[in-house]
């Protein structure tokens, strides 16, 4: 992965002196870029680097998420090995929901919903008179 992303230093500004080009965890990668053209370059280099070691980019598992301030879409889709990649409204990366607005509202609401479900599932335990407080905690 480092080989494929080090050729182009065109990620997003992370600190005053550094850029964040990609997020990697196991076999999951999130490429970051400011422009359509830069993202296409990154995908092309990643596809070529992967092919050199016998790997291919799985088109059905690869998604494009554009975080835009305006509702602008490009005529040419991002492609990998000549195949257009699906553009999505949101995706989940390591349990966090990332959407086109770039905010945390969707992720926070989803986490609150999961916590609510977990709490409801424990309702019988909390209400039980047969279990001591020590056991419940």
Coordinates of C-alpha atoms in Angstrom, one line a residue:
X1 CA 0.0 0.0 0.0
X2 CA 2.8 2.4 0.8
X3 CA 4.2 2.0 -2.7
X4 CA 0.9 2.9 -4.3
X5 CA 0.3 6.0 -2.2
X6 CA 3.8 7.4 -1.9
X7 CA 4.0 8.3 -5.6
X8 CA 1.4 11.1 -5.2
X9 CA 1.4 13.2 -2.1
X10 CA -2.0 14.7 -2.6
X11 CA -4.1 13.7 0.4
X12 CA -6.0 16.0 2.8
X13 CA -4.3 18.5 5.1
X14 CA -3.9 16.8 8.5
X15 CA -1.6 19.2 10.4
X16 CA 0.2 22.3 9.3
X17 CA 3.1 20.3 7.9
X18 CA 1.6 16.9 7.0
X19 CA -1.1 15.3 4.8
X20 CA -3.2 12.3 5.3
X21 CA -3.2 10.2 2.1
X22 CA -5.0 7.1 3.2
X23 CA -6.4 5.1 6.1
X24 CA -5.4 1.5 6.3
X25 CA -6.6 -1.4 8.6
X26 CA -5.9 -5.0 7.6
X27 CA -7.2 -5.3 4.1
X28 CA -9.4 -2.2 4.2
X29 CA -8.1 1.0 2.7
X30 CA -9.7 4.5 2.4
X31 CA -7.9 6.7 0.0
X32 CA -8.2 10.4 0.6
X33 CA -7.9 13.2 -1.9
X34 CA -9.0 16.8 -2.6
X35 CA -9.9 16.3 -6.3
X36 CA -11.5 13.9 -8.7
X37 CA -8.3 13.8 -10.8
X38 CA -6.1 13.1 -7.8
X39 CA -8.4 10.3 -6.7
X40 CA -8.3 8.7 -10.2
X41 CA -4.5 8.8 -10.1
X42 CA -4.4 7.1 -6.7
X43 CA -6.8 4.4 -7.8
X44 CA -4.8 3.8 -11.0
X45 CA -1.5 3.5 -9.2
X46 CA -3.1 1.2 -6.6
X47 CA -4.5 -1.0 -9.3
X48 CA -1.1 -1.2 -11.1
X49 CA 0.8 -1.8 -7.8
X50 CA -1.7 -4.5 -6.8
X51 CA -1.4 -6.2 -10.2
X52 CA 2.4 -6.4 -9.9
X53 CA 2.0 -8.7 -6.9
X54 CA -1.0 -10.7 -8.3
X55 CA -3.8 -8.8 -6.5
X56 CA -6.9 -7.2 -8.2
X57 CA -9.2 -4.5 -6.9
X58 CA -12.6 -6.1 -6.3
X59 CA -15.0 -3.7 -8.2
X60 CA -18.1 -4.7 -6.2
X61 CA -16.4 -4.1 -2.9
X62 CA -14.7 -0.8 -3.9
X63 CA -16.8 2.4 -3.3
X64 CA -16.3 6.1 -4.0
X65 CA -17.6 8.6 -1.4
X66 CA -17.4 12.3 -2.4
X67 CA -17.6 14.7 0.5
X68 CA -18.6 17.9 -1.3
X69 CA -19.6 21.4 -0.1
X70 CA -21.8 21.7 -3.2
X71 CA -24.0 19.2 -5.1
X72 CA -21.6 18.8 -8.0
X73 CA -21.1 15.6 -9.9
X74 CA -18.4 14.6 -12.4
X75 CA -19.3 13.3 -15.8
X76 CA -16.4 10.8 -15.7
X77 CA -16.7 8.3 -12.9
X78 CA -13.6 7.1 -11.0
X79 CA -12.5 3.8 -12.6
X80 CA -10.3 0.9 -11.6
X81 CA -8.8 -1.2 -14.4
X82 CA -11.3 0.4 -16.8
X83 CA -14.4 -0.4 -14.7
X84 CA -16.4 2.5 -13.1
X85 CA -16.6 2.3 -9.4
X86 CA -19.9 2.7 -7.5
X87 CA -20.5 6.1 -5.9
X88 CA -22.2 5.9 -2.5
X89 CA -23.9 8.3 -0.1
X90 CA -22.2 6.8 2.9
X91 CA -20.1 3.9 4.0
X92 CA -18.9 2.3 7.3
X93 CA -15.2 2.2 8.1
X94 CA -14.1 0.4 11.2
X95 CA -17.6 0.7 12.7
X96 CA -18.0 4.5 12.0
X97 CA -20.4 5.8 9.5
X98 CA -19.0 8.4 7.1
X99 CA -21.4 10.3 4.9
X100 CA -21.2 12.9 2.1
X101 CA -21.7 15.8 4.5
X102 CA -18.6 14.8 6.4
X103 CA -20.2 15.2 9.8
X104 CA -20.8 12.9 12.7
X105 CA -24.6 13.2 13.0
X106 CA -25.4 9.9 11.2
X107 CA -22.7 8.0 13.1
X108 CA -23.8 9.4 16.5
X109 CA -27.4 8.5 15.8
X110 CA -26.5 5.0 14.8
X111 CA -24.4 4.5 18.0
X112 CA -27.2 5.9 20.2
X113 CA -29.6 3.5 18.4
X114 CA -27.3 0.5 19.1
X115 CA -26.9 1.5 22.8
X116 CA -30.7 1.8 23.1
X117 CA -31.2 -1.7 21.7
X118 CA -28.6 -3.1 24.0
X119 CA -30.2 -1.4 27.0
X120 CA -33.7 -2.7 26.1
X121 CA -32.3 -6.2 25.8
X122 CA -31.1 -5.9 29.4
X123 CA -34.4 -4.5 30.7
X124 CA -35.5 -7.9 32.2
X125 CA -32.2 -8.2 34.1
X126 CA -32.4 -4.7 35.6
X127 CA -36.1 -5.3 36.6
X128 CA -35.4 -8.8 38.1
X129 CA -36.0 -9.1 41.8
X130 CA -34.3 -12.5 41.8
X131 CA -30.8 -11.0 41.0
X132 CA -28.9 -8.9 43.5
X133 CA -27.5 -5.5 42.6
X134 CA -24.0 -6.9 42.8
X135 CA -24.9 -9.6 40.1
X136 CA -26.5 -7.0 37.9
X137 CA -23.5 -4.7 38.0

